[in-house]
């Protein structure tokens, strides 16, 4: 039991998707480029890493339209 | 797990039968007029509407049909025969694409992302964004209502069949589809609002008599994959391809609705899918499909099969819809309506 996370202990997991966004699991807020505190409203969110999303800080799939090497 | 040991005459007989090959074709009489084979199952309106109705018995059913029919052996045999023809046609359609992806180099998720990006089809979303009339947009919304009003339900059948690590990813995705604990955010409910704001009928199944075979086939493929444990991989591959071809078109659908003045409430369903599906495509292709193939490599071919079917039927739908509009015709209409069933 020692390795188990206590249920009341906040835990955030970050997953980097190859060629894609960063997944955040368990986050409550994201501070964006302009310092705005944006609430997280779904269990997992995808953060833009290509800087071209039309809905930053969230990914909107735009990375798929970019050339492979930039 | 092996079959349990029999505990009496009935379990002994039933388990003995289960250990034999299933009897297959011809054990239950089919309805009169049953053909030797279906020429083109994907476009056969009679086959598709029958299959759709038999699948619907497992979802909400019909007010005028007794619930017992859901598990009537004879009716299940009819469904099974239709499914055999349907699945064979789907396999034929998908085969060349499946062969190109299965066993390829690299992570399966990357290969599936590449597949979705390389799959050629007409740009329905660009047309709806820039060119479509209000009537055409309403037609599109009504055609898509058959699925979106039961959105995600066909994939929920897969949940108990997956191993825990992959199951947890699917449930995480489905939790978001079902509103994340907020009933008003269930995607099915958001789509009903879109229909209502567009002046369309938001009732479940309202347009069923007006949709062509391709729309029924698209829905039936998801039910086929979802209801058969054997096709679990195809169900997840379909989900992955669906999610991976959603965010960018949804940006355009939302823009199209706003261009025509449908308003923010009507566009919200599509706004929601831009962000949601940018997450879901990663969960579905990496967390579910690639993980499933890693866990059981024999699943890879069916995962790719499901993904290809999602893309191929979507292309057919777009071709038929844009083709109809190009010749000032419609895909939605009373010509698909059959005859009233005598009571």
PDB file of C-alpha atoms in Angstrom, chain A residues 22-50:
ATOM      1  CA  UNK A  22       0.735  17.776 -24.357  1.00  0.00           C
ATOM      2  CA  UNK A  23      -1.988  15.910 -22.488  1.00  0.00           C
ATOM      3  CA  UNK A  24      -2.727  17.062 -18.954  1.00  0.00           C
ATOM      4  CA  UNK A  25      -4.653  14.689 -16.756  1.00  0.00           C
ATOM      5  CA  UNK A  26      -5.908  15.903 -13.382  1.00  0.00           C
ATOM      6  CA  UNK A  27      -5.099  19.610 -13.796  1.00  0.00           C
ATOM      7  CA  UNK A  28      -7.492  22.268 -12.502  1.00  0.00           C
ATOM      8  CA  UNK A  29      -6.149  25.431 -14.197  1.00  0.00           C
ATOM      9  CA  UNK A  30      -3.717  26.412 -16.922  1.00  0.00           C
ATOM     10  CA  UNK A  31      -1.955  29.790 -16.924  1.00  0.00           C
ATOM     11  CA  UNK A  32      -1.779  30.832 -20.583  1.00  0.00           C
ATOM     12  CA  UNK A  33       0.670  33.072 -22.543  1.00  0.00           C
ATOM     13  CA  UNK A  34      -1.102  36.215 -21.356  1.00  0.00           C
ATOM     14  CA  UNK A  35      -1.110  35.158 -17.712  1.00  0.00           C
ATOM     15  CA  UNK A  36      -4.816  34.313 -17.798  1.00  0.00           C
ATOM     16  CA  UNK A  37      -5.876  31.571 -15.408  1.00  0.00           C
ATOM     17  CA  UNK A  38      -7.918  29.264 -17.656  1.00  0.00           C
ATOM     18  CA  UNK A  39     -10.055  26.645 -15.873  1.00  0.00           C
ATOM     19  CA  UNK A  40      -9.764  23.029 -17.013  1.00  0.00           C
ATOM     20  CA  UNK A  41     -13.228  21.652 -17.760  1.00  0.00           C
ATOM     21  CA  UNK A  42     -12.598  18.088 -18.883  1.00  0.00           C
ATOM     22  CA  UNK A  43     -10.822  15.087 -17.354  1.00  0.00           C
ATOM     23  CA  UNK A  44      -7.958  15.277 -19.846  1.00  0.00           C
ATOM     24  CA  UNK A  45      -7.003  18.370 -21.842  1.00  0.00           C
ATOM     25  CA  UNK A  46      -4.624  18.737 -24.791  1.00  0.00           C
ATOM     26  CA  UNK A  47      -2.303  21.761 -24.637  1.00  0.00           C
ATOM     27  CA  UNK A  48      -1.009  23.243 -27.893  1.00  0.00           C
ATOM     28  CA  UNK A  49       2.709  22.698 -28.469  1.00  0.00           C
ATOM     29  CA  UNK A  50       2.983  23.885 -32.093  1.00  0.00           C
TER      30      UNK A  50
END
